[in-house]
Amino acid sequence: MASEQHAAVQASLARNLLSSVLALAFPDDLVTNAEAQRDFIAQVPQVSAMFEQHSVFEYVTEGKALDKFQSKLFELVDQAGVSRDVKAAAFELLLVVVEQLPLEQLEQWLPKLIERVTKMVKYIKDGPNVVASACAVARILLRHVEMYSPEARRELFDLLSKLFPALLTVLLELGKPYEEVLSKDEVALFANGLDVFTELLQASPTSVRSSLSKLESAAALVFYNASLATDATARRSAARCLATLANASDKTPQMWKQIVDKTIEMAHLQVELIAGKRMVSSAQTTVLKNWLRDESATADLVTKLSIYKRAEAVCQRLSIAVEVLEECVASRYVCEREVQLVINDVVTLSRRILAVRAHEIGKQSAISEDGFRLPASVVYGVLPQFHQLGLRALQATVERAGLCALRQASKITKTLSLAAENVHPESHAALYQGVAICVRALGASTLERLGQPLLDHMVVQCKEDLEADETKSKKALEADAKAQVENKSGKTGKGKKRKRQIGDVSQLSADAAGPGALFMSARNQRLLVGNVDAALNAIATCVAVYGSLLPMESRSLASEVALLAAQQQLKRQAFLAVPQTNAGLSPVAMLLLTDAVSADANGAHATNVVPSVQYLSGLPSSSLLQRLALNATEALLHPRGPPLTVNVDSAVPTAPVMNGSTYGSSVTNHSVKSVKLPGAANVRGNLDWEKEDATMANNEPETEDNASTKRTKVENGSKSADVDMQAAENDVEEEEEEEEEDYDDERPVATEAEVEVQEESEEPVVQRTTAAVSTLAVDEDDDDEFPDIVVDDADDE
């Protein structure tokens, strides 16, 4: 009942808002008054925002106000004397209406809207903003085409047969030379026009078969104009349109493979301008049918553009080709089998891109040797971007293929190894992300060839990046050593006062900048932090996938990097490339959690679990994933039946608080099996709750009955101990051997003082056994909450 009243109130308020807009924003002389039209254009953004926020047309689905609003908008669209901007604003309001109206009412508006969209596309030649707004309305109408009634759908397709040829003509007219600049409205028209066809290719693909060839040519225009190639929306719309073209064919897999082959061939054409190997043949031109214009694919780059504009165009075209490839492999209309057919070609393309080296291209001159390729200096400038695009193509294909890519595992491994040797530091983040995706997709069977070598490489590189701002260059060390020698020898030729002043200044500089600190720009710091974050994520992925298959040495090095990154988190936060949000875990937390949860080569868990708990509990944000990670690490220490307890007796005073959490001292000694943490609590496998219960029991006051009962049971226990003494001596050695076998997978934890284990004689063993038996006897009595009830049978007799 309350919900119905609330809906009625909302409908009344929405109706009042719509009536207010009609009275204030739509004056009677709006069609003829130019000043009123300017006011209307200025008010449309705010009116649209209010309609969207309050969902006005979800409540107002009928009535005089809605009919009047519709007639006003249609009048603005139909009148020839109204300016182009007013017509575009009217379509913006119509877009809000069609997004919110229910399907029953939308079917009534459908014929009138499509007719007006077709009219705008056919006859408005000098108003790209109007056509773009009209195409946005048509895109929303076509999104629900399968949900309309049969009559409405039949009428819609009849109207679309008039709209599509006109819209394709408008799109093909945008194919202007590369250097000619298109307006923002023309770019928006290109993107919205392609989105119309993309929506229909997803909802009802067979209705576009007659226009398939022209549509492919129109989408390929994004390669040949700088304004389209630099706009992210236009590139994404073209990529989605090309990726869904295969839906219109009866043989979707074959058509899809043709699109992918064209995309790969277009990418190879751009690599030839960089790698210096021009291989133009008739077969390649045939493959790129409908993608090449009248001139050659690269003639406009060679003859009309300057050298650096050519380099920019090559990078843009390769980037668009990679985007199309990503959309193609992500299509839900093909399966892993089709992706497996093209993965070999994609790996070959990626390897060719990653194999480019600037010093192998040619002379360091303004032009290349053949006048066609880019010179070596320009190639060196664009290599980082080229390498990133090659890695993107590889990781998108491998991720989609999954285990089906195992047939190409050898080639993928060689490609990633080549990238690890050649890529620029700008591309390290892309390399680490690619390694993580490939490891996750191919599984643990790639440990020997792919996982361990690249993991060791990432660990070494990440450690170098973490210590980059703390190391001294060789020249700086030599200069400091030379200065110290001169100061000691006193052969500088300066007076004592001057020496003292120089020493004071050097001391101030050392205190301010730290020992051996090197200058690093803010951009390089952000790049370094981004590379470290990507490396930590990749290392965490490798540890999670391979787990106990990793050798102890590699696993220990990964643990050491995790601790080092946690200690330097405060330094890195100031230069975070991507700010950490509350929705996820930081790379450091993810690596610590993965290292603690995953088993090592001995089958033991809880590696660095105490620093993980301290780090997670000290993070400033409190996201859901952070709480889950903290619970997971605490569960390793305190599960329901605890196999481990935390022994804090040997813990030394901890270091000052860092980022809200207490950390121990830095990693000092590193062994193959463990990492020593002097400042962290030790994790032991001894179950000592019996000892604690006995201690607590000894502190409780004893009554006379309890005391007599205890004395009786102690005497009985000593007698039974005398009887079983010989059996206990034989069982002690067996129990010690079993304990060694049971705790083989317990991770040893380093302490500051070495614990000396001395062999005791047989007599202390017997005494310890006797004491244990007596203690157990006492504990059995102390555990009872009520005193024993003694029944005297003598009275009954």
Short mmCIF file of C-alpha atoms in Angstrom, two decimals, residues 286-714:
data_model
loop_
_atom_site.label_atom_id
_atom_site.label_comp_id
_atom_site.label_asym_id
_atom_site.label_seq_id
_atom_site.Cartn_x
_atom_site.Cartn_y
_atom_site.Cartn_z
CA THR A 286 42.89 -9.05 -52.42
CA VAL A 287 42.68 -9.90 -48.73
CA LEU A 288 42.07 -6.25 -47.84
CA LYS A 289 39.18 -5.80 -50.25
CA ASN A 290 36.71 -3.14 -48.99
CA TRP A 291 39.36 -1.93 -46.54
CA LEU A 292 41.68 -0.19 -49.02
CA ARG A 293 40.74 2.99 -50.80
CA ASP A 294 41.50 3.86 -54.42
CA GLU A 295 45.14 4.64 -53.64
CA SER A 296 47.53 2.27 -51.96
CA ALA A 297 47.23 1.66 -48.26
CA THR A 298 50.38 3.67 -47.58
CA ALA A 299 50.70 6.04 -50.52
CA ASP A 300 49.11 8.93 -48.68
CA LEU A 301 51.54 8.48 -45.83
CA VAL A 302 54.59 8.58 -48.09
CA THR A 303 53.70 11.42 -50.42
CA LYS A 304 51.58 13.87 -48.44
CA LEU A 305 52.56 13.84 -44.78
CA SER A 306 55.63 15.01 -42.91
CA ILE A 307 57.88 12.47 -41.28
CA TYR A 308 56.47 12.66 -37.76
CA LYS A 309 52.86 12.82 -38.97
CA ARG A 310 53.61 9.63 -40.86
CA ALA A 311 54.85 8.03 -37.67
CA GLU A 312 51.72 9.18 -35.84
CA ALA A 313 49.49 7.78 -38.58
CA VAL A 314 51.27 4.42 -38.49
CA CYS A 315 50.81 4.15 -34.72
CA GLN A 316 47.16 5.14 -34.95
CA ARG A 317 46.39 2.60 -37.65
CA LEU A 318 48.12 -0.19 -35.75
CA SER A 319 46.23 0.80 -32.60
CA ILE A 320 42.90 0.66 -34.47
CA ALA A 321 43.78 -2.75 -35.89
CA VAL A 322 44.54 -4.05 -32.41
CA GLU A 323 41.22 -2.68 -31.12
CA VAL A 324 39.34 -4.42 -33.92
CA LEU A 325 41.20 -7.64 -33.14
CA GLU A 326 40.30 -7.36 -29.45
CA GLU A 327 36.63 -6.86 -30.29
CA CYS A 328 36.69 -9.81 -32.71
CA VAL A 329 38.18 -12.29 -30.26
CA ALA A 330 35.82 -11.08 -27.52
CA SER A 331 32.74 -11.69 -29.68
CA ARG A 332 30.17 -13.99 -28.10
CA TYR A 333 29.16 -15.34 -31.49
CA VAL A 334 32.33 -17.42 -31.85
CA CYS A 335 33.91 -19.97 -29.55
CA GLU A 336 37.45 -20.98 -28.63
CA ARG A 337 37.67 -23.25 -31.65
CA GLU A 338 37.53 -20.30 -34.06
CA VAL A 339 39.99 -18.31 -31.96
CA GLN A 340 42.37 -21.25 -32.02
CA LEU A 341 42.44 -21.07 -35.83
CA VAL A 342 43.86 -17.53 -35.80
CA ILE A 343 46.06 -17.58 -32.71
CA ASN A 344 49.10 -18.68 -34.72
CA ASP A 345 48.79 -15.61 -36.98
CA VAL A 346 48.34 -13.32 -33.99
CA VAL A 347 51.42 -14.73 -32.25
CA THR A 348 53.42 -14.25 -35.45
CA LEU A 349 52.27 -10.63 -35.67
CA SER A 350 53.12 -9.96 -32.03
CA ARG A 351 56.54 -11.53 -32.36
CA ARG A 352 57.27 -9.45 -35.43
CA ILE A 353 56.32 -6.28 -33.60
CA LEU A 354 58.35 -7.14 -30.51
CA ALA A 355 61.40 -8.10 -32.58
CA VAL A 356 61.83 -4.58 -34.00
CA ARG A 357 65.04 -2.91 -32.86
CA ALA A 358 65.84 0.66 -33.77
CA HIS A 359 69.55 0.06 -34.40
CA GLU A 360 68.74 -2.59 -37.02
CA ILE A 361 66.49 -0.40 -39.17
CA GLY A 362 68.99 1.71 -41.09
CA LYS A 363 71.03 4.88 -41.01
CA GLN A 364 70.37 7.69 -38.57
CA SER A 365 69.18 10.11 -41.23
CA ALA A 366 66.14 12.20 -42.00
CA ILE A 367 64.79 9.62 -44.43
CA SER A 368 65.23 5.89 -44.79
CA GLU A 369 67.31 4.24 -47.46
CA ASP A 370 64.39 3.42 -49.77
CA GLY A 371 62.33 6.54 -49.04
CA PHE A 372 59.45 4.41 -47.88
CA ARG A 373 60.29 3.29 -44.37
CA LEU A 374 60.61 5.50 -41.33
CA PRO A 375 64.18 6.43 -40.35
CA ALA A 376 65.81 4.81 -37.36
CA SER A 377 65.55 7.88 -35.11
CA VAL A 378 61.78 8.05 -35.62
CA VAL A 379 61.44 4.30 -35.15
CA TYR A 380 63.23 4.59 -31.83
CA GLY A 381 60.70 7.21 -30.75
CA VAL A 382 57.61 5.07 -31.47
CA LEU A 383 58.96 1.69 -30.33
CA PRO A 384 57.44 1.75 -26.79
CA GLN A 385 53.95 2.33 -28.18
CA PHE A 386 54.48 -0.34 -30.84
CA HIS A 387 55.60 -2.90 -28.28
CA GLN A 388 52.58 -2.23 -26.08
CA LEU A 389 50.23 -2.79 -29.02
CA GLY A 390 51.91 -6.08 -29.87
CA LEU A 391 51.54 -7.30 -26.28
CA ARG A 392 47.88 -6.21 -26.23
CA ALA A 393 47.08 -8.27 -29.31
CA LEU A 394 48.80 -11.33 -27.85
CA GLN A 395 47.20 -11.22 -24.43
CA ALA A 396 43.68 -10.59 -25.77
CA THR A 397 43.87 -13.62 -28.05
CA VAL A 398 45.43 -15.95 -25.46
CA GLU A 399 42.93 -14.91 -22.81
CA ARG A 400 40.00 -15.67 -25.13
CA ALA A 401 41.43 -18.98 -26.36
CA GLY A 402 42.19 -20.28 -22.88
CA LEU A 403 43.52 -23.83 -22.75
CA CYS A 404 43.07 -24.11 -26.51
CA ALA A 405 46.17 -21.93 -26.81
CA LEU A 406 48.34 -24.68 -25.32
CA ARG A 407 49.12 -25.90 -28.83
CA GLN A 408 50.95 -22.62 -29.38
CA ALA A 409 52.52 -22.52 -25.91
CA SER A 410 56.05 -22.79 -27.28
CA LYS A 411 55.60 -19.82 -29.62
CA ILE A 412 53.89 -17.79 -26.90
CA THR A 413 56.79 -18.49 -24.54
CA LYS A 414 59.35 -17.41 -27.13
CA THR A 415 57.38 -14.23 -27.84
CA LEU A 416 57.18 -13.27 -24.15
CA SER A 417 60.86 -14.07 -23.66
CA LEU A 418 61.70 -11.86 -26.62
CA ALA A 419 59.58 -9.10 -25.13
CA ALA A 420 61.38 -9.42 -21.80
CA GLU A 421 64.68 -8.77 -23.58
CA ASN A 422 63.62 -6.02 -25.98
CA VAL A 423 60.82 -3.91 -24.56
CA HIS A 424 61.37 -0.39 -23.30
CA PRO A 425 60.69 0.39 -19.61
CA GLU A 426 57.57 2.22 -20.80
CA SER A 427 56.21 -1.18 -21.88
CA HIS A 428 57.14 -3.17 -18.79
CA ALA A 429 53.66 -2.85 -17.30
CA ALA A 430 52.11 -4.23 -20.49
CA LEU A 431 54.64 -7.07 -20.48
CA TYR A 432 53.85 -8.04 -16.88
CA GLN A 433 50.13 -7.90 -17.56
CA GLY A 434 50.60 -10.11 -20.61
CA VAL A 435 52.61 -12.63 -18.60
CA ALA A 436 49.91 -12.79 -15.93
CA ILE A 437 47.14 -13.31 -18.49
CA CYS A 438 49.07 -16.01 -20.37
CA VAL A 439 49.95 -17.87 -17.18
CA ARG A 440 46.36 -17.73 -15.98
CA ALA A 441 44.99 -18.88 -19.34
CA LEU A 442 47.48 -21.67 -20.06
CA GLY A 443 47.55 -23.18 -16.58
CA ALA A 444 50.21 -24.78 -14.40
CA SER A 445 51.58 -27.07 -17.10
CA THR A 446 53.71 -24.21 -18.45
CA LEU A 447 55.85 -23.90 -15.31
CA GLU A 448 59.15 -25.12 -16.71
CA ARG A 449 59.15 -23.21 -20.00
CA LEU A 450 57.04 -20.12 -19.27
CA GLY A 451 56.35 -19.65 -15.58
CA GLN A 452 59.60 -20.01 -13.70
CA PRO A 453 61.94 -18.13 -16.11
CA LEU A 454 59.60 -15.17 -16.45
CA LEU A 455 58.80 -15.20 -12.73
CA ASP A 456 62.49 -14.99 -11.88
CA HIS A 457 62.90 -12.17 -14.41
CA MET A 458 59.96 -10.23 -12.95
CA VAL A 459 61.18 -10.73 -9.39
CA VAL A 460 64.66 -9.43 -10.22
CA GLN A 461 63.30 -6.47 -12.19
CA CYS A 462 60.75 -5.61 -9.51
CA LYS A 463 63.40 -5.69 -6.82
CA GLU A 464 65.59 -3.38 -8.87
CA ASP A 465 62.69 -0.98 -9.34
CA LEU A 466 61.88 -0.99 -5.64
CA GLU A 467 65.48 -0.19 -4.79
CA ALA A 468 65.95 2.27 -7.65
CA ASP A 469 65.66 5.38 -5.50
CA GLU A 470 67.94 4.01 -2.78
CA THR A 471 70.97 3.09 -4.85
CA LYS A 472 73.91 5.17 -5.87
CA SER A 473 75.33 5.40 -9.29
CA LYS A 474 78.88 4.25 -9.82
CA LYS A 475 80.08 7.74 -10.56
CA ALA A 476 78.49 9.11 -7.43
CA LEU A 477 80.16 6.46 -5.31
CA GLU A 478 83.54 7.18 -6.90
CA ALA A 479 83.10 10.92 -6.36
CA ASP A 480 82.21 10.41 -2.69
CA ALA A 481 85.18 8.12 -2.17
CA LYS A 482 87.51 10.60 -3.84
CA ALA A 483 86.17 13.46 -1.73
CA GLN A 484 86.66 11.47 1.46
CA VAL A 485 90.23 10.65 0.51
CA GLU A 486 90.97 14.30 -0.21
CA ASN A 487 89.44 15.44 3.05
CA LYS A 488 91.48 12.91 5.00
CA SER A 489 94.73 13.73 3.21
CA GLY A 490 94.17 17.47 3.43
CA LYS A 491 95.48 18.09 -0.10
CA THR A 492 92.57 20.10 -1.39
CA GLY A 493 94.51 23.35 -1.30
CA LYS A 494 91.87 25.16 0.71
CA GLY A 495 91.93 26.68 4.13
CA LYS A 496 90.47 25.11 7.25
CA LYS A 497 87.54 27.52 7.35
CA ARG A 498 86.66 26.77 3.75
CA LYS A 499 86.89 23.04 4.39
CA ARG A 500 84.62 23.38 7.40
CA GLN A 501 82.03 25.31 5.38
CA ILE A 502 82.09 22.74 2.59
CA GLY A 503 81.70 19.97 5.14
CA ASP A 504 78.71 21.66 6.75
CA VAL A 505 76.99 22.14 3.40
CA SER A 506 77.64 18.54 2.39
CA GLN A 507 76.30 17.34 5.73
CA LEU A 508 73.10 19.35 5.29
CA SER A 509 72.66 17.95 1.80
CA ALA A 510 73.22 14.41 3.03
CA ASP A 511 70.70 14.85 5.83
CA ALA A 512 68.09 16.30 3.47
CA ALA A 513 68.40 13.88 0.57
CA GLY A 514 69.57 10.74 2.31
CA PRO A 515 72.68 8.75 1.57
CA GLY A 516 73.23 8.33 -2.13
CA ALA A 517 69.81 9.63 -3.14
CA LEU A 518 69.43 10.24 -6.84
CA PHE A 519 67.07 12.70 -8.48
CA MET A 520 64.09 11.15 -10.23
CA SER A 521 61.39 13.16 -11.95
CA ALA A 522 57.73 12.80 -11.01
CA ARG A 523 56.94 11.17 -14.33
CA ASN A 524 59.67 8.57 -13.88
CA GLN A 525 58.41 7.92 -10.37
CA ARG A 526 54.88 7.32 -11.66
CA LEU A 527 56.24 5.04 -14.39
CA LEU A 528 58.30 3.14 -11.82
CA VAL A 529 55.33 2.70 -9.50
CA GLY A 530 53.12 1.54 -12.37
CA ASN A 531 55.71 -1.04 -13.40
CA VAL A 532 56.10 -2.25 -9.82
CA ASP A 533 52.33 -2.61 -9.35
CA ALA A 534 52.01 -4.58 -12.59
CA ALA A 535 54.95 -6.80 -11.59
CA LEU A 536 53.47 -7.49 -8.15
CA ASN A 537 50.15 -8.48 -9.71
CA ALA A 538 51.92 -10.76 -12.17
CA ILE A 539 54.02 -12.38 -9.41
CA ALA A 540 50.87 -12.95 -7.36
CA THR A 541 49.23 -14.60 -10.36
CA CYS A 542 52.21 -16.91 -10.89
CA VAL A 543 52.27 -17.89 -7.21
CA ALA A 544 48.53 -18.58 -7.24
CA VAL A 545 48.61 -20.64 -10.47
CA TYR A 546 51.75 -22.68 -9.86
CA GLY A 547 51.58 -22.89 -6.06
CA SER A 548 53.54 -25.81 -4.67
CA LEU A 549 55.07 -26.55 -8.08
CA LEU A 550 57.38 -23.57 -7.75
CA PRO A 551 60.89 -24.31 -6.42
CA MET A 552 61.58 -23.08 -2.93
CA GLU A 553 64.20 -20.64 -4.15
CA SER A 554 61.82 -18.89 -6.55
CA ARG A 555 59.08 -18.88 -3.92
CA SER A 556 61.38 -17.39 -1.29
CA LEU A 557 62.48 -14.64 -3.68
CA ALA A 558 58.84 -13.78 -4.34
CA SER A 559 58.19 -13.61 -0.59
CA GLU A 560 61.17 -11.32 -0.15
CA VAL A 561 59.86 -8.96 -2.84
CA ALA A 562 56.46 -8.90 -1.14
CA LEU A 563 57.99 -7.84 2.17
CA LEU A 564 60.17 -5.23 0.49
CA ALA A 565 57.17 -3.76 -1.32
CA ALA A 566 55.18 -3.64 1.92
CA GLN A 567 57.99 -1.76 3.66
CA GLN A 568 58.19 0.80 0.84
CA GLN A 569 54.46 1.29 0.43
CA LEU A 570 54.53 4.73 2.04
CA LYS A 571 57.13 5.96 -0.44
CA ARG A 572 55.18 4.61 -3.40
CA GLN A 573 51.79 5.98 -2.40
CA ALA A 574 52.78 9.52 -3.32
CA PHE A 575 53.47 8.47 -6.91
CA LEU A 576 50.71 5.93 -7.51
CA ALA A 577 50.01 5.75 -11.23
CA VAL A 578 46.49 4.44 -10.58
CA PRO A 579 44.98 5.54 -7.25
CA GLN A 580 43.81 2.62 -5.15
CA THR A 581 40.05 2.62 -4.73
CA ASN A 582 37.96 1.02 -2.03
CA ALA A 583 36.70 -1.57 -4.51
CA GLY A 584 39.87 -3.68 -4.71
CA LEU A 585 43.10 -4.72 -3.09
CA SER A 586 46.44 -3.09 -3.69
CA PRO A 587 49.04 -5.19 -5.55
CA VAL A 588 51.09 -5.48 -2.35
CA ALA A 589 48.13 -6.83 -0.40
CA MET A 590 47.26 -9.24 -3.19
CA LEU A 591 50.78 -10.65 -3.30
CA LEU A 592 50.98 -11.00 0.50
CA LEU A 593 47.60 -12.74 0.59
CA THR A 594 48.48 -15.09 -2.27
CA ASP A 595 51.83 -15.91 -0.70
CA ALA A 596 50.16 -16.74 2.63
CA VAL A 597 47.32 -18.84 1.19
CA SER A 598 49.21 -20.81 -1.49
CA ALA A 599 51.18 -23.85 -0.43
CA ASP A 600 54.91 -24.00 -1.01
CA ALA A 601 56.98 -26.89 -2.34
CA ASN A 602 56.81 -28.62 1.06
CA GLY A 603 53.04 -28.29 1.24
CA ALA A 604 53.17 -25.70 4.01
CA HIS A 605 51.02 -22.58 4.14
CA ALA A 606 51.13 -19.28 6.02
CA THR A 607 54.24 -17.79 4.44
CA ASN A 608 54.67 -14.25 5.83
CA VAL A 609 51.21 -14.50 7.34
CA VAL A 610 51.97 -12.22 10.29
CA PRO A 611 53.25 -9.33 8.10
CA SER A 612 50.21 -9.90 5.88
CA VAL A 613 47.82 -9.46 8.80
CA GLN A 614 49.69 -6.38 9.99
CA TYR A 615 49.71 -4.84 6.52
CA LEU A 616 46.04 -5.53 5.81
CA SER A 617 44.89 -4.27 9.19
CA GLY A 618 46.86 -1.05 8.72
CA LEU A 619 45.48 -0.06 5.32
CA PRO A 620 43.54 3.23 5.44
CA SER A 621 40.61 2.02 3.32
CA SER A 622 38.17 -0.64 4.46
CA SER A 623 36.84 -2.37 1.37
CA LEU A 624 35.03 -5.68 1.20
CA LEU A 625 37.98 -7.41 -0.44
CA GLN A 626 40.32 -6.05 2.22
CA ARG A 627 38.15 -7.48 5.01
CA LEU A 628 37.92 -10.81 3.20
CA ALA A 629 41.70 -10.91 2.80
CA LEU A 630 42.19 -10.08 6.47
CA ASN A 631 39.79 -12.85 7.49
CA ALA A 632 41.58 -15.30 5.20
CA THR A 633 44.99 -14.55 6.69
CA GLU A 634 43.63 -14.70 10.24
CA ALA A 635 41.98 -18.04 9.48
CA LEU A 636 45.42 -19.44 8.73
CA LEU A 637 46.40 -18.57 12.29
CA HIS A 638 43.12 -19.29 14.11
CA PRO A 639 40.96 -21.82 12.28
CA ARG A 640 38.14 -23.62 14.05
CA GLY A 641 40.42 -26.47 15.08
CA PRO A 642 43.69 -24.53 15.42
CA PRO A 643 46.73 -26.43 14.14
CA LEU A 644 48.90 -23.38 14.81
CA THR A 645 49.32 -20.92 17.65
CA VAL A 646 51.13 -17.60 17.77
CA ASN A 647 54.09 -17.56 20.13
CA VAL A 648 54.95 -13.97 20.98
CA ASP A 649 57.41 -14.70 23.78
CA SER A 650 60.45 -14.33 21.55
CA ALA A 651 59.20 -11.31 19.62
CA VAL A 652 61.43 -8.27 19.87
CA PRO A 653 60.07 -4.71 20.10
CA THR A 654 58.62 -3.76 16.75
CA ALA A 655 59.52 -0.88 14.50
CA PRO A 656 57.63 2.43 14.43
CA VAL A 657 54.16 2.52 12.93
CA MET A 658 54.09 2.67 9.12
CA ASN A 659 50.81 3.54 7.39
CA GLY A 660 48.78 2.70 10.45
CA SER A 661 50.33 -0.75 11.03
CA THR A 662 53.36 -2.01 12.94
CA TYR A 663 56.13 -3.58 11.00
CA GLY A 664 59.19 -5.39 12.09
CA SER A 665 62.67 -4.71 10.95
CA SER A 666 63.66 -5.24 7.37
CA VAL A 667 64.53 -8.58 5.86
CA THR A 668 68.04 -9.46 6.97
CA ASN A 669 68.90 -13.05 6.32
CA HIS A 670 67.26 -15.08 3.61
CA SER A 671 67.39 -18.83 3.34
CA VAL A 672 65.92 -21.24 0.86
CA LYS A 673 63.18 -22.46 3.17
CA SER A 674 62.13 -19.36 5.07
CA VAL A 675 62.45 -15.64 5.51
CA LYS A 676 63.59 -14.49 8.95
CA LEU A 677 61.41 -11.82 10.50
CA PRO A 678 62.89 -10.73 13.84
CA GLY A 679 60.13 -8.23 14.49
CA ALA A 680 57.24 -10.54 13.72
CA ALA A 681 55.55 -13.03 15.98
CA ASN A 682 56.68 -16.60 15.57
CA VAL A 683 54.25 -19.19 14.27
CA ARG A 684 54.65 -22.46 16.13
CA GLY A 685 53.01 -25.84 15.77
CA ASN A 686 52.99 -26.74 19.49
CA LEU A 687 49.53 -27.05 20.96
CA ASP A 688 49.95 -25.48 24.37
CA TRP A 689 46.38 -24.98 25.55
CA GLU A 690 46.78 -27.88 28.02
CA LYS A 691 49.65 -26.07 29.68
CA GLU A 692 47.62 -22.87 29.90
CA ASP A 693 44.66 -24.74 31.43
CA ALA A 694 46.95 -26.30 34.03
CA THR A 695 48.41 -22.89 34.91
CA MET A 696 44.96 -21.38 35.29
CA ALA A 697 43.85 -24.31 37.42
CA ASN A 698 46.79 -23.89 39.79
CA ASN A 699 45.75 -20.29 40.48
CA GLU A 700 42.22 -21.28 41.63
CA PRO A 701 41.51 -21.82 45.38
CA GLU A 702 41.14 -25.44 46.41
CA THR A 703 38.49 -26.80 48.75
CA GLU A 704 39.05 -29.63 51.20
CA ASP A 705 37.13 -32.12 49.09
CA ASN A 706 39.02 -31.15 45.98
CA ALA A 707 42.33 -31.34 47.82
CA SER A 708 41.63 -34.85 49.13
CA THR A 709 40.44 -35.98 45.73
CA LYS A 710 43.57 -34.55 44.10
CA ARG A 711 45.86 -36.29 46.59
CA THR A 712 44.13 -39.60 45.93
CA LYS A 713 44.39 -39.24 42.15
CA VAL A 714 48.03 -38.13 42.30
#
